[in-house]
Each structure stands twice: as structure tokens, then as C-alpha cells.
Short mmCIF file of C-alpha atoms in Angstrom, two decimals:
data_model
loop_
_atom_site.label_atom_id
_atom_site.label_comp_id
_atom_site.label_asym_id
_atom_site.label_seq_id
_atom_site.Cartn_x
_atom_site.Cartn_y
_atom_site.Cartn_z
CA ASP A 22 40.95 -24.27 -76.90
CA LYS A 23 43.47 -21.97 -78.60
CA ALA A 24 42.71 -23.14 -82.14
CA LEU A 25 39.02 -22.35 -81.75
CA GLN A 26 39.83 -18.94 -80.26
CA ARG A 27 42.18 -18.16 -83.17
CA PHE A 28 39.51 -19.25 -85.67
CA ALA A 29 36.96 -16.97 -83.99
CA GLU A 30 39.42 -14.05 -84.09
CA LEU A 31 40.05 -14.61 -87.81
CA MET A 32 36.32 -14.75 -88.56
CA ILE A 33 35.71 -11.52 -86.65
CA GLU A 34 38.49 -9.87 -88.67
CA LYS A 35 36.96 -11.08 -91.95
CA ILE A 36 33.53 -9.80 -90.91
CA LYS A 37 35.04 -6.39 -90.10
CA HIS A 38 36.66 -6.25 -93.55
CA ALA A 39 33.36 -7.18 -95.21
CA GLY A 40 31.66 -4.37 -93.32
CA ILE A 41 34.27 -1.84 -94.45
CA VAL A 42 33.95 -2.93 -98.08
CA SER A 43 30.17 -2.82 -97.81
CA GLN A 44 30.29 0.72 -96.45
CA ASN A 45 32.61 1.80 -99.27
CA ILE A 46 30.23 0.37 -101.87
CA SER A 47 27.32 2.23 -100.29
CA ILE A 48 29.28 5.50 -100.16
CA PHE A 49 30.32 5.19 -103.82
CA CYS A 50 26.77 4.43 -104.94
CA SER A 51 25.46 7.42 -103.03
CA ALA A 52 28.04 9.70 -104.66
CA ALA A 53 27.25 8.24 -108.11
CA ARG A 54 23.48 8.63 -107.51
CA LEU A 55 22.92 4.88 -107.62
CA ALA A 56 20.76 2.82 -105.30
CA THR A 57 22.09 -0.12 -103.29
CA VAL A 58 21.40 -2.08 -100.15
CA PRO A 59 23.73 -4.56 -98.42
CA ARG A 60 22.32 -8.07 -98.21
CA ALA A 61 23.51 -11.28 -96.64
CA SER A 62 20.86 -13.45 -98.31
CA MET A 63 21.99 -15.16 -101.49
CA ASP A 64 22.36 -18.54 -103.17
CA ILE A 65 25.94 -19.07 -102.01
CA ASN A 66 26.54 -22.24 -104.03
CA GLN A 67 25.28 -20.71 -107.28
CA LEU A 68 27.22 -17.50 -106.66
CA LYS A 69 30.45 -19.45 -106.03
CA LYS A 70 29.87 -21.34 -109.29
CA VAL A 71 29.13 -18.25 -111.40
CA LEU A 72 32.08 -16.29 -109.96
CA LYS A 73 34.36 -19.36 -110.16
CA LEU A 74 35.38 -18.96 -106.52
CA LYS A 75 37.79 -21.32 -104.83
CA GLU A 76 36.46 -23.65 -102.14
CA SER A 77 38.13 -21.41 -99.53
CA GLN A 78 36.31 -18.30 -100.83
CA VAL A 79 32.90 -17.74 -99.29
CA PRO A 80 30.58 -14.85 -100.23
CA MET A 81 29.43 -13.04 -97.09
CA MET A 82 27.45 -10.13 -98.49
CA ASN A 83 26.25 -8.72 -101.77
CA HIS A 84 25.07 -5.32 -103.00
CA PRO A 85 22.48 -5.21 -105.73
CA ILE A 86 22.98 -1.88 -107.51
CA GLY A 87 20.48 0.02 -109.61
CA TYR A 88 19.33 3.45 -110.65
CA LEU A 89 17.41 5.68 -108.25
CA LYS A 90 13.72 6.10 -109.05
#
């Protein structure tokens, strides 16, 4: 089905963008001597509420950031 194929293509594109953003966050943190790790585990509903995201906006990853030990 063409609609399903198009949906899959869009999701793959969004995942690629999330990966690029994640890599940029990691690179910045490294340059700024901060620690971070990309994570896909999170309370999505709570995060959407706190960030006041629209129903169409779905968090895919997060990066906790802290100081190096």
C-alpha cells in the first residue's frame, strides 16, 4: 500500500534527523567538556506535558547533560 510506504519513508527521515541532532549534541558537549549520553527511554507523556508539546510532536530521544567527573 502506497500510504503505508510513504509513512515508513517519513518515519525513516525523522529518525535520521533525530540521529543527526543527537550527534551534534554529543559533539558540542564533548567540546564544552560536558558529559552526555543519548537515550530513548523516557516518560513520553510527562515530557510532552512539561514541554507543552502538540499532539503531533513526539519525543524520540533525550540527552541528559552534566559535568564530567
